[in-house]
XYZ file of C-alpha atoms in Angstrom:
182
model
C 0.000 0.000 0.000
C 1.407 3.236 -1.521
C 1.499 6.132 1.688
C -0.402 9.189 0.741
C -0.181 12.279 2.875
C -3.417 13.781 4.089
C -4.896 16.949 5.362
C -6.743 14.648 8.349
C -3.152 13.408 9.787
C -2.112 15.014 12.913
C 1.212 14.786 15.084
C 1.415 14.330 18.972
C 3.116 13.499 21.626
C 2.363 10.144 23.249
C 3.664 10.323 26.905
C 3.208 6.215 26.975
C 5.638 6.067 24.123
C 7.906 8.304 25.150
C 7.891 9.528 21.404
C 6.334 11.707 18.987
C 3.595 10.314 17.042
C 1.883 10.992 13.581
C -1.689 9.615 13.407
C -2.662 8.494 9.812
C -6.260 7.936 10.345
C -8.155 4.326 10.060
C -6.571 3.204 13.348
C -2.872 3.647 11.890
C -0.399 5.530 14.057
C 2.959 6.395 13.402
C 5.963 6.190 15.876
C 8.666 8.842 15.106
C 12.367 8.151 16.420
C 12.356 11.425 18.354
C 12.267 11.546 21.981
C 11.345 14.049 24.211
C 14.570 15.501 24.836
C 15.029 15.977 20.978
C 11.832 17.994 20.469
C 10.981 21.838 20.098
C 8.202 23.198 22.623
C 5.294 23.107 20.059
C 5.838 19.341 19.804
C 4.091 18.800 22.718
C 0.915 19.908 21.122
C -1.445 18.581 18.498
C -0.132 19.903 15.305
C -1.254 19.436 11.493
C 0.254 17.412 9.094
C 0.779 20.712 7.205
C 0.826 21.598 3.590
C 4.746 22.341 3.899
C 4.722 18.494 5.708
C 3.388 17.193 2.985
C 5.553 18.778 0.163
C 9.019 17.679 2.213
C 7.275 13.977 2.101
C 7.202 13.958 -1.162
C 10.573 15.644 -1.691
C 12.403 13.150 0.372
C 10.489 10.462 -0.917
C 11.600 11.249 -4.208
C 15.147 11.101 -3.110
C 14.588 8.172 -1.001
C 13.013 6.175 -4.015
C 16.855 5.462 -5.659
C 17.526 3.681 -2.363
C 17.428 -0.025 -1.954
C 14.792 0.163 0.703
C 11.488 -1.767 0.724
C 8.156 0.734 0.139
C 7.438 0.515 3.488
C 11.251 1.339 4.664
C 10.958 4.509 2.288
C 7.502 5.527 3.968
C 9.118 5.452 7.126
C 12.107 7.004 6.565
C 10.935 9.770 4.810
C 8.342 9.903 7.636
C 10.998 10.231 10.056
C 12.749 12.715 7.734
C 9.414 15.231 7.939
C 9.316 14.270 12.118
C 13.303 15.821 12.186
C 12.881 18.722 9.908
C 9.610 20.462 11.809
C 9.985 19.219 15.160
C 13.735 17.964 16.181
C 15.598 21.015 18.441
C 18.305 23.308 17.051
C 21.806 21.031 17.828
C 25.471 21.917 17.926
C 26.794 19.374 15.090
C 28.500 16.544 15.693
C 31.367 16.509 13.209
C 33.890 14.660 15.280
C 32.118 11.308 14.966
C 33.175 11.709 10.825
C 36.368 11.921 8.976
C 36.873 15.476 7.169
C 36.655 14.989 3.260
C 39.369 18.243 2.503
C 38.751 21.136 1.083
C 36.456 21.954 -1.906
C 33.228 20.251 -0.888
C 29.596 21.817 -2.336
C 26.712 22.992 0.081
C 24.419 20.057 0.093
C 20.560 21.108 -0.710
C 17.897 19.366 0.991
C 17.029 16.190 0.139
C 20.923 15.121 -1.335
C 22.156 12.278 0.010
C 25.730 12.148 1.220
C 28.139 9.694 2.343
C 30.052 10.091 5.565
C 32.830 7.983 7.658
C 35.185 7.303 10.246
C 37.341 4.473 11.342
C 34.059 2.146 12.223
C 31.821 2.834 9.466
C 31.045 4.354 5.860
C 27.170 5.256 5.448
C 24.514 7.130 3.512
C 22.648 10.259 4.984
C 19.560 12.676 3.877
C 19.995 15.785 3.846
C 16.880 17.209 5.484
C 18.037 20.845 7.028
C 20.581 23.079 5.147
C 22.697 25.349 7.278
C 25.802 27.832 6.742
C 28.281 25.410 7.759
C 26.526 22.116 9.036
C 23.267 20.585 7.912
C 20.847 17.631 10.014
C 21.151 14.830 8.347
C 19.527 11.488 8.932
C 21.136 8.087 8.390
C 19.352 6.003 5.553
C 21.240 2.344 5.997
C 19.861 -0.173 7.598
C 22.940 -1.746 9.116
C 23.835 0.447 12.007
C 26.432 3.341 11.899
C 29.217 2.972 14.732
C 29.922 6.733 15.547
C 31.689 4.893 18.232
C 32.477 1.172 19.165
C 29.758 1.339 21.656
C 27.539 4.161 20.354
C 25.565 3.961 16.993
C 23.104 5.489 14.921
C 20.047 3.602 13.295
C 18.062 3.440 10.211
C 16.282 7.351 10.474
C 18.011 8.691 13.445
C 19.524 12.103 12.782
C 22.923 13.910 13.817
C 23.571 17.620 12.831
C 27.297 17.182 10.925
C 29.812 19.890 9.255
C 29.821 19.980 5.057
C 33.096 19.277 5.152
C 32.435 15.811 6.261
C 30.107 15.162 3.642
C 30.461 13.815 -0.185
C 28.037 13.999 -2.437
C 26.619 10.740 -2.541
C 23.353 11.603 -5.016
C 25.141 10.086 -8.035
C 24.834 6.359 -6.681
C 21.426 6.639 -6.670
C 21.286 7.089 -10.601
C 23.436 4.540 -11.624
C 22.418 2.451 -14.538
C 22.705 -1.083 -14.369
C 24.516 -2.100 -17.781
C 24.307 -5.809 -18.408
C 27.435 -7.299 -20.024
C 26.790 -9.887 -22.648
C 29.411 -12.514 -23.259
């Protein structure tokens, strides 16, 4: 079933979950990966599933689409993408979980996905909030992302990072698959 975003969705907080939800109507509810500690003040309110929600859906899940996800990994994520880019608190980035990448690197625009490392791991990130020097990003693998050798991120969890830590990753999402005949 093919995720369409409606005027009649609403987000909340659910104290019981400890998390931010989205309901989507006909019983379906949506659990967001943000926690209360990772949430601007109007999150604790009812709030719309806006017009500007609904266009940043269907911008990330354009970009999302080149991604070997499932459908229902892509509604998620982008989802969780929306969840992060209205509600998740201003952050101080994180750069010193990634390797830099040098000089010369491009501003990312919202929606790219770039590629990031460090000594544990090499992984794919959305681009969902542009900023002068650092954008929020959210992680798009499925296997987990060591920042650390004890601490991780997870499919759709987000981490503000420095540009110079990013490549542009958009590229291996428009491949095309040549078949060699022999």
């Amino acid at each position: 079933m093919m995720l369409k975003p409606s005027d009649t969705w609403n987000w909340y907080y659910d104290d019981q979950q400890c998390s931010l939800m989205l309901n989507l109507g006909e019983d379906m509810v949506f659990k967001t990966n943000l926690v209360r500690n990772k949430l601007v003040d109007c999150a604790f309110k009812d709030n719309e599933f806006t017009v500007d929600d609904a266009s940043a859906y269907q911008t990330f899940k354009e970009q999302i689409s080149g991604l070997d996800l499932s459908e229902p990994r892509q509604a998620e994520l982008a989802l969780y993408c929306v969840a992060a880019k209205r509600f998740h608190k201003p952050v101080q980035p994180k750069s010193w979980f990634f390797d830099s990448q040098g000089t010369g690197h491009e501003y990312p625009q919202e929606g790219d996905i770039v590629q990031m490392n460090n000594e544990h791991s090499l992984g794919y990130f959305i681009v969902l909030e542009v900023g002068e020097c650092a954008s929020l990003c959210a992680f798009v693998d499925l296997e987990e992302f060591l920042l650390t050798p004890s601490k991780g991120l997870r499919f759709g969890d987000s981490i503000k990072v420095m540009h110079d830590r990013m490549v542009d990753a958009n590229t291996i999402l428009h491949k095309t698959h040549i078949a060699m005949v022999g």
